[in-house]
XYZ file of C-alpha atoms in Angstrom:
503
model
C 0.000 0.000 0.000
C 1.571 3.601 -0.880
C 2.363 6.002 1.822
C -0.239 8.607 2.796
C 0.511 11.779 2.091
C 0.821 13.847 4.945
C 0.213 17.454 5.141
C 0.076 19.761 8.384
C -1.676 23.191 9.180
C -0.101 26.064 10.514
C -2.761 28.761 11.794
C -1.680 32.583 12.135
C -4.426 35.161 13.167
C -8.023 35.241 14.531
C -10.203 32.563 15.344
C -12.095 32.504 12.638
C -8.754 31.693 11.026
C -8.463 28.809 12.895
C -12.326 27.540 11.970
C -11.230 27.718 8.600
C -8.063 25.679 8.945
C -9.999 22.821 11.141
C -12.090 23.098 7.112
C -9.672 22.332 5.032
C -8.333 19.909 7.841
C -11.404 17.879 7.220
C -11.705 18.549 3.242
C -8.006 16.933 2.818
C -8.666 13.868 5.470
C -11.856 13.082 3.399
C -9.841 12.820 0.432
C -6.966 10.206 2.125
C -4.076 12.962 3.333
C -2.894 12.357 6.429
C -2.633 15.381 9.075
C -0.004 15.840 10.918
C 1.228 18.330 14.096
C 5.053 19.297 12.796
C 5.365 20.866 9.534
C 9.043 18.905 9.436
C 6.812 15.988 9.511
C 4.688 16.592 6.525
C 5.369 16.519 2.420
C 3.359 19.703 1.945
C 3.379 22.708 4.596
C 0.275 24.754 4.782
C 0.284 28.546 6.248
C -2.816 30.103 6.957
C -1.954 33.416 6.862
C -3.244 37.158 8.172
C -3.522 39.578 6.832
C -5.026 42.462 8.662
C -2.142 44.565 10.118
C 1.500 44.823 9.647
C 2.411 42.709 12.404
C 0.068 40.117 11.165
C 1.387 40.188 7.851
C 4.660 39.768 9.007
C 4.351 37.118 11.048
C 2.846 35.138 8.545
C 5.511 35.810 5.824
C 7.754 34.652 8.601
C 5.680 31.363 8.725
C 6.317 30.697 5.391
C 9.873 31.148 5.038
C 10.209 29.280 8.319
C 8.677 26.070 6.419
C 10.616 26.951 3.468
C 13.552 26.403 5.410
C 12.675 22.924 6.273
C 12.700 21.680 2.107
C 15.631 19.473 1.516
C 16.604 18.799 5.469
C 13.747 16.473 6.187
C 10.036 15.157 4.630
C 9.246 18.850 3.504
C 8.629 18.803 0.096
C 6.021 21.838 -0.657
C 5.245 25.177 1.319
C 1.768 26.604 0.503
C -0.021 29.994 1.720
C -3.499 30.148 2.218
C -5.584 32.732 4.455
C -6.145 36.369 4.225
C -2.661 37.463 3.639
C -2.790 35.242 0.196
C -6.388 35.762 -0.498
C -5.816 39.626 -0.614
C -2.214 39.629 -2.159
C -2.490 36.596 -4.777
C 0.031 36.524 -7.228
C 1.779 39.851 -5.852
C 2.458 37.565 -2.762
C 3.399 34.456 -5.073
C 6.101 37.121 -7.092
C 7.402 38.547 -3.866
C 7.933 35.395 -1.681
C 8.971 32.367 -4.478
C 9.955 30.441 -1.559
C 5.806 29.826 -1.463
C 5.990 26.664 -3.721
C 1.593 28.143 -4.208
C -0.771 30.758 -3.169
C -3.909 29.892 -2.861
C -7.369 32.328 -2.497
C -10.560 31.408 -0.766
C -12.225 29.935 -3.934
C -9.527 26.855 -4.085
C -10.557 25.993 -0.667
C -13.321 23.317 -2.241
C -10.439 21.965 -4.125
C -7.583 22.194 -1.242
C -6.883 18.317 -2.000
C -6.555 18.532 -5.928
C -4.294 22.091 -5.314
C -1.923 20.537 -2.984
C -1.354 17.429 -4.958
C -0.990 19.601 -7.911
C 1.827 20.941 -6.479
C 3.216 18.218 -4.775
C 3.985 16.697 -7.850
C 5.450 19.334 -8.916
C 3.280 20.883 -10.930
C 2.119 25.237 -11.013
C -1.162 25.922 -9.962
C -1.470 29.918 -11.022
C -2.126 32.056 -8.043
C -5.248 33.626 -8.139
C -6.107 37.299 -9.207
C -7.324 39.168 -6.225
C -10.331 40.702 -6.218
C -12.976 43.036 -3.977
C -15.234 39.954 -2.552
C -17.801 42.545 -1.749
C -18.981 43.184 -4.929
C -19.790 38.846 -5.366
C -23.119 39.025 -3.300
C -26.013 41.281 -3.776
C -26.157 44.703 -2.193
C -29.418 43.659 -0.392
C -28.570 41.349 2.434
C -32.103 39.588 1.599
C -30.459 38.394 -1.459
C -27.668 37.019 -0.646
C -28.474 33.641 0.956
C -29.437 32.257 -2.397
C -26.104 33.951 -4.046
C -24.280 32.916 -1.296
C -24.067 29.102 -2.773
C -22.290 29.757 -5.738
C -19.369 31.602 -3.299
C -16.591 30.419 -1.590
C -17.127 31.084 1.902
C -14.762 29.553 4.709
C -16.272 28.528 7.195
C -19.516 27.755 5.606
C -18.820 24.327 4.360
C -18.436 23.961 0.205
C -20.140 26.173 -2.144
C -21.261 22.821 -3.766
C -21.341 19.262 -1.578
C -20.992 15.949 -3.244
C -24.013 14.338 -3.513
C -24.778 11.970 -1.937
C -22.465 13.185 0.365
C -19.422 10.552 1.600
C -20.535 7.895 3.917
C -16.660 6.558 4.946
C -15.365 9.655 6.495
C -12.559 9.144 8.915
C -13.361 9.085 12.190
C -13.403 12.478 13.927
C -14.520 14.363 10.413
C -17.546 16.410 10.892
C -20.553 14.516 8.179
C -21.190 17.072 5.165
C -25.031 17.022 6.161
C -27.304 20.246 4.701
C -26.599 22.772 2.269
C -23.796 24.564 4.170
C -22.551 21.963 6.779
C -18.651 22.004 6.310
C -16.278 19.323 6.776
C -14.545 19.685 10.060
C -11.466 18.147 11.707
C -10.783 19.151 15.228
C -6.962 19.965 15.200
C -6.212 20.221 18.737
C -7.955 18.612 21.929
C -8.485 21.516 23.730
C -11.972 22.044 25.464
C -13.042 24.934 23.035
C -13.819 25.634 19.964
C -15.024 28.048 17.699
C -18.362 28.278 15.049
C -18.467 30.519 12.775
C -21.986 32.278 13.079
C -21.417 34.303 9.710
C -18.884 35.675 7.372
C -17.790 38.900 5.640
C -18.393 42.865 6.914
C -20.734 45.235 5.718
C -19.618 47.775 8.208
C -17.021 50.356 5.944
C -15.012 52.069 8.415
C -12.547 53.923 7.283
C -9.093 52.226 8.176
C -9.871 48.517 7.889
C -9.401 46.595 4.921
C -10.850 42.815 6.022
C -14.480 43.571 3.983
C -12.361 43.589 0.420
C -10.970 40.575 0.846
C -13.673 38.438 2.977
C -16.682 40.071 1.251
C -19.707 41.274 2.351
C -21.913 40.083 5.506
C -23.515 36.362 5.205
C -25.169 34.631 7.926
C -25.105 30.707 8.994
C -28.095 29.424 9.104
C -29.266 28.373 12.632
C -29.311 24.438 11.859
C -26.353 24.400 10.580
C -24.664 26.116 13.453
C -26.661 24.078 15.788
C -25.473 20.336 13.812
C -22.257 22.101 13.898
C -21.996 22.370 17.449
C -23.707 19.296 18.443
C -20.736 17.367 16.898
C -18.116 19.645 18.610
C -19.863 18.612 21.711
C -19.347 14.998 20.955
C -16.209 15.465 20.327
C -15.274 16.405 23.641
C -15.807 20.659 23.091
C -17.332 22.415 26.654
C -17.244 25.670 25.393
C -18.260 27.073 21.771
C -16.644 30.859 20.805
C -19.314 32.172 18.194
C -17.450 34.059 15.585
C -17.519 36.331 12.375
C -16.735 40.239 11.536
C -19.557 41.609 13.025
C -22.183 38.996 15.185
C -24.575 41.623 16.084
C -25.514 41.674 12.665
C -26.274 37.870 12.745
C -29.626 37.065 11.207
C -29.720 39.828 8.969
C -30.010 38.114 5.312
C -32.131 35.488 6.874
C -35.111 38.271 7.445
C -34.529 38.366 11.304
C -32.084 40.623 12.834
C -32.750 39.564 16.505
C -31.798 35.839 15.503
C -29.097 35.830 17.399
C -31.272 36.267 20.527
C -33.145 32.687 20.022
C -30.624 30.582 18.613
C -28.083 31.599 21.755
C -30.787 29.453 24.324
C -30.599 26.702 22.008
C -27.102 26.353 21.499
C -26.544 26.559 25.216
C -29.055 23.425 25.681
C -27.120 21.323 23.262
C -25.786 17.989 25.293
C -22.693 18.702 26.673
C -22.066 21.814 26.252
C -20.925 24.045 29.399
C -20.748 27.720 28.012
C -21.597 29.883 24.725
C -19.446 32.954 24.058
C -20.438 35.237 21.562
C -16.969 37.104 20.073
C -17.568 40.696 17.702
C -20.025 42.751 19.094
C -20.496 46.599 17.772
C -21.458 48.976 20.110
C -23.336 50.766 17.490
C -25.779 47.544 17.025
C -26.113 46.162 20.611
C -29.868 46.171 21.371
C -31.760 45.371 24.256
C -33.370 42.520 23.813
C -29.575 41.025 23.049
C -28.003 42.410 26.057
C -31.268 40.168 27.869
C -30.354 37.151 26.349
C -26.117 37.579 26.720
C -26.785 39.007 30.625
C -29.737 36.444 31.285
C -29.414 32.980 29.554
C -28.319 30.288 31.409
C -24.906 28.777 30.166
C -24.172 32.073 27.905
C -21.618 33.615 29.042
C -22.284 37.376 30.486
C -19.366 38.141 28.189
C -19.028 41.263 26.017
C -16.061 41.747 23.444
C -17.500 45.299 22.178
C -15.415 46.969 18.887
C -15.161 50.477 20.784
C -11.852 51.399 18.878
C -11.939 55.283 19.833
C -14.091 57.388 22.123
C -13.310 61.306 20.902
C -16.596 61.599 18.834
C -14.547 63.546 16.119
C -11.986 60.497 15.851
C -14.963 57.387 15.508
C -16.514 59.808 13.007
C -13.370 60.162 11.187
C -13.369 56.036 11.544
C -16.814 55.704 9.890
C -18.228 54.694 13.392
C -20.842 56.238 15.597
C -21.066 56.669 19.888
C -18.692 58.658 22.143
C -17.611 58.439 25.732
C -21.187 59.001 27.456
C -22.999 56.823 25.165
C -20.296 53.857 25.686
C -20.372 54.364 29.349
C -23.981 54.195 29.386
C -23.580 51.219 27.622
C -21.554 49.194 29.736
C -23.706 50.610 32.767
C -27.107 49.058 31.000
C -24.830 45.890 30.881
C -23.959 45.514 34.674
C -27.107 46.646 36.271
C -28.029 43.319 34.403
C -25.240 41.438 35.353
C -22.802 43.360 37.632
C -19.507 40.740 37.000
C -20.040 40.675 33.054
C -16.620 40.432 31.043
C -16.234 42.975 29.026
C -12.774 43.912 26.680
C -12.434 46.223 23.422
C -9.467 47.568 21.270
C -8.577 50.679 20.605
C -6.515 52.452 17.896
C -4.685 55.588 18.655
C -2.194 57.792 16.354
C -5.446 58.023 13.700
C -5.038 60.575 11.531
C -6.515 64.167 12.857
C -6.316 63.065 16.539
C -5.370 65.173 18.947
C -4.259 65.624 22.103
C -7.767 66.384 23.176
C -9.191 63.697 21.602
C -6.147 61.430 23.221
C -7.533 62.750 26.343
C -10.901 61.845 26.163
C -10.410 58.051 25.172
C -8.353 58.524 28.529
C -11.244 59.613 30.026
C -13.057 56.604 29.173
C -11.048 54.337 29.762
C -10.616 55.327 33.238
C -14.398 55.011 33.999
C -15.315 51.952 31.506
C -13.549 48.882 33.609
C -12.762 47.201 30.792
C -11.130 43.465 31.747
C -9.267 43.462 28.873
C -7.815 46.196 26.909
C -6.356 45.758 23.528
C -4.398 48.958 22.165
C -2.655 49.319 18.265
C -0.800 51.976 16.878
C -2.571 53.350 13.736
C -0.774 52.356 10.062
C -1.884 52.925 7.006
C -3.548 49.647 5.295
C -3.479 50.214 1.595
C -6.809 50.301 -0.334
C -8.817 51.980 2.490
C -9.926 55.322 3.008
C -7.953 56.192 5.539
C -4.817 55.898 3.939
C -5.910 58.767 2.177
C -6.484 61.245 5.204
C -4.623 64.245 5.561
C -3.728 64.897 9.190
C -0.859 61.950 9.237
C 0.537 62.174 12.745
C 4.447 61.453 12.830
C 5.440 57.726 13.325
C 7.261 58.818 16.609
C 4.193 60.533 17.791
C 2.109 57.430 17.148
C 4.480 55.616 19.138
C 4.639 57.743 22.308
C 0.696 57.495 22.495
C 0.528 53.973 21.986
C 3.569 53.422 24.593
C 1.393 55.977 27.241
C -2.304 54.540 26.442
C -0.504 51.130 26.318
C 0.768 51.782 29.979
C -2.582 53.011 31.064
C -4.702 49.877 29.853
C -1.998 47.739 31.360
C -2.624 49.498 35.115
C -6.350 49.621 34.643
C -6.951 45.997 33.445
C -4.694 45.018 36.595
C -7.229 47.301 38.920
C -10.052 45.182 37.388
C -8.846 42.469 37.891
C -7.963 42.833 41.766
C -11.787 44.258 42.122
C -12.616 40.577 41.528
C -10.559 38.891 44.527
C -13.515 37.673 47.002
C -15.656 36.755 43.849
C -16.168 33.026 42.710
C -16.080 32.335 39.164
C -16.831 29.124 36.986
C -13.697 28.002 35.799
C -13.296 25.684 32.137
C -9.961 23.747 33.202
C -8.081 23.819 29.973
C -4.543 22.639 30.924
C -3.124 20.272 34.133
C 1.087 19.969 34.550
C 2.635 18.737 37.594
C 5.003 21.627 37.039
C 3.319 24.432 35.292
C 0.150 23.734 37.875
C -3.732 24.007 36.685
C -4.774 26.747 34.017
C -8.797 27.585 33.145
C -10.725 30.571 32.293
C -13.653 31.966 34.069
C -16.770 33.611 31.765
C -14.964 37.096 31.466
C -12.152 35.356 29.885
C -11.764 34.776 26.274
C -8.753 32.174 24.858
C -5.787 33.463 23.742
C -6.676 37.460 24.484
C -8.065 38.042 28.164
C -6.227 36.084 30.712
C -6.733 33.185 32.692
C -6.729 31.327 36.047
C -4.545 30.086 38.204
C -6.136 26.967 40.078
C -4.282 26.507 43.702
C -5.204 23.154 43.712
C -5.638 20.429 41.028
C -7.005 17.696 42.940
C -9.187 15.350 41.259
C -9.537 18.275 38.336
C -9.031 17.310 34.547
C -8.820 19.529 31.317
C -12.609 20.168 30.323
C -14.262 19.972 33.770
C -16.032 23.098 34.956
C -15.161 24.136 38.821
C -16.543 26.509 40.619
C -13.423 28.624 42.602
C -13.250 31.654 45.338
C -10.654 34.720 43.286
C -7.919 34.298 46.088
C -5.708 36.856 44.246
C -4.219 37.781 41.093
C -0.898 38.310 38.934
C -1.637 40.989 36.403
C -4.737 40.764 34.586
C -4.656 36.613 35.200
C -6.313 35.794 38.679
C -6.134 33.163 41.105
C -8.199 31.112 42.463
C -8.598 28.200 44.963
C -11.424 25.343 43.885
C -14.138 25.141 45.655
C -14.621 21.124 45.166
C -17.505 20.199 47.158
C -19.830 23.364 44.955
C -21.826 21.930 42.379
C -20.391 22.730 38.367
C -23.207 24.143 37.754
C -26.185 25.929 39.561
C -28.318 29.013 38.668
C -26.865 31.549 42.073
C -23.819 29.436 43.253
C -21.640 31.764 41.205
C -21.287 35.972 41.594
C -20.404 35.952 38.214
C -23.821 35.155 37.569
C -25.506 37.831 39.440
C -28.114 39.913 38.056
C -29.230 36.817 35.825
């Protein structure tokens, strides 16, 4: 019998990002390649890249040349680039990395198997021609959802499934069931995972680029992120991240804008299943009836990641986005009258072009008064092909720097001042790592993975990765708390846990 071929996946960026990777993880184990962890370890390398800031980009052209570097010293045979970074690049990527042995855009995703064994044996696949995904769906979102299946959208399972669909898929690949069920391959064994809800932006604001290159807004439909996340919860998932651009406009193209707000209490009843976090909020779009169900629903977490970038009203118009301090701080006091220990984080970008020292002042202003747990703070850049770019009012790089460095400084104290206001609380803890050495990691409901901290456990008896635990905050190391189990508490009750006041 011939060797498999093996092929790994190596995931830069967002979560949705890493959705889409755990896609064509499944796509290329349902057509016989095998996956493996180490890119040494595989004939063909695949880098899904990023490509939504400098950094980003960076780091992901770093990826590549880092696999590159393996060719000729081990089973490394092919380096390919997927993701943003290739889908909005293409062949000006392809020309200016040729260590890339093929770049690949979102609409060779349904043929990731054919591409990659294209290549393999040594053949050119073209890279493709970039182009504005916007303009591939209707303008009216009520149009799209029958438009939608003859695009390429990650996340959303093939534009066109096999019929019938397969009935030998390898064990642990998600069934192609429905019109846009994807095939899904869990890549790591951690506890969480994340559903994509929708995909694409219709939002325009003024420095971000991400619409032009994942297209314009397209909602899941609810059975298909329901199927989706009953198999995650066989699988072993607790806790499901709902992702896309922009979730409070979930629902839209489907004729129902407050979707979101029914299909959250069914996804937290699915079997298994310990917690629902919704990811992408804007402030501009939260409504009442949503803040209800986030602040009042059983199993959702009272968790708010709200796009604030900016708080000087002449900035966020400058931005293409609405509010200001008062209205954000009214916000986020509507919020915890509902449910006093809600989570909630932002990002903010300062340096924009135009702002000024007042303005710098104000988003100081806010930030003092919002209690933000987590605080995520950029320098502003330039990213070609958006309007921004073309402001006058360019502040000087050194200037950018100095504000990022003092806002940066700020957010670091505050975030540590929330995060001591919580000593005295208990939380509900996922347990997502146990070491003998390193000791016993989770995250509590106002903790996202990857960006908002964690917890410290001071005991990990009779604890293993995926079990919920309710634990008294005994202290706290930065923004990351900790927290001593309280063992003999149930994992779950309706008022055992603060965190759950106000529900």
């Amino acid at each position: 019998m011939p060797e498999r071929r093996t092929v790994a996946l190596v995931t830069l960026g967002c979560a949705r990002n890493e959705v889409d990777s755990e896609e064509l993880a499944g796509r290329l184990e349902a057509d016989g390649w095998q996956l493996v962890e180490d890119a040494e370890d595989a004939d063909v390398a695949v880098v899904n890249t990023c490509g939504f800031v400098e950094a980003a980009k960076k780091d992901s052209v770093d990826a590549l040349l880092e696999a590159n570097d393996l060719k000729g010293h081990g089973r490394t045979q092919a380096v390919v680039a997927v993701g943003c970074m290739a889908e909005r690049y293409g062949k000006e990527l392809a020309e200016a990395l040729p260590e890339a042995d093929g770049v690949l855009g979102f609409d060779d995703y349904a043929d990731i198997s054919d591409r990659l064994q294209t290549i393999l044996s040594g053949g050119i696949h073209a890279a493709h021609t970039p182009r504005d995904r916007r303009k591939l769906l209707p303008i009216s979102p009520a149009e799209r959802q029958r438009a939608g299946a003859s695009v390429a959208l990650p996340g959303h399972g093939p534009a066109e499934l096999p019929q019938p669909a397969p009935a030998d898929l390898p064990e642990g690949v998600a069934p192609a069931s429905g019109p846009r069920a994807p095939l899904r391959r869990r890549l790591d064994g951690s506890p969480v995972a994340s559903v994509k809800l929708a995909s694409g932006c219709d939002r325009r604001c003024s420095f971000c680029a991400i619409p032009s290159f994942r297209g314009s807004f397209i909602s899941r439909r609810p059975s298909d992120v329901l199927n989706e996340t009953r198999w995650l919860a066989e699988q072993g998932v607790k806790e499901i991240m709902l992702v896309s651009e922009n979730n409070t406009s979930y629902g839209k193209d489907l004729g129902d804008i407050r979707l979101l707000e029914s299909l959250l209490p069914e996804l937290a009843e699915v079997d298994g299943i310990e917690r629902v976090r919704v990811s992408y909020l804007q402030p501009a779009e939260m409504r009442p009836g949503l803040i209800d169900v986030l602040t009042g629903t059983p199993k959702v977490a009272p968790y708010f990641d709200l796009s604030f970038q900016h708080s000087a009203p002449d900035v966020l118009r400058a931005m293409r986005r609405f509010g200001d301090t008062d209205r954000f701080l009214e916000l986020l006091d509507t919020i915890r009258s509902k449910a006093p220990e809600a989570g909630v984080r932002s990002n903010f970008i300062v340096g924009f072009p135009g702002e000024s020292e007042a303005d710098l002042a104000e988003l100081e202003r806010f930030l003092n008064h919002a209690r933000l747990d987590a605080i995520g703070v950029f320098g502003y850049s330039d990213e070609e092909g958006t309007e921004a770019a073309g402001y006058d009012g360019k502040l000087d790089e050194d200037v950018v720097a100095e504000r990022l460095a003092r806002v940066s400084r700020l957010a670091e104290e505050l975030v540590s001042q929330r995060a001591e206001e919580r000593v005295g609380s208990t939380v509900r803890v996922l347990v997502e790592s146990v070491d003998d050495e390193d000791g016993v990691y989770g995250r509590a409901a106002h903790q996202a993975p990857e960006t908002d901290g964690q917890v410290l456990l001071t005991s990990g008896e009779g604890l293993s990765v995926g079990r919920m635990v309710e634990a008294k905050v005994v202290g706290t190391e930065g923004v990351d708390l900790v927290a001593e189990p309280l063992l003999g508490a149930p994992a779950w009750t309706e008022d055992a846990s603060t965190e759950e006041a106000g529900r």
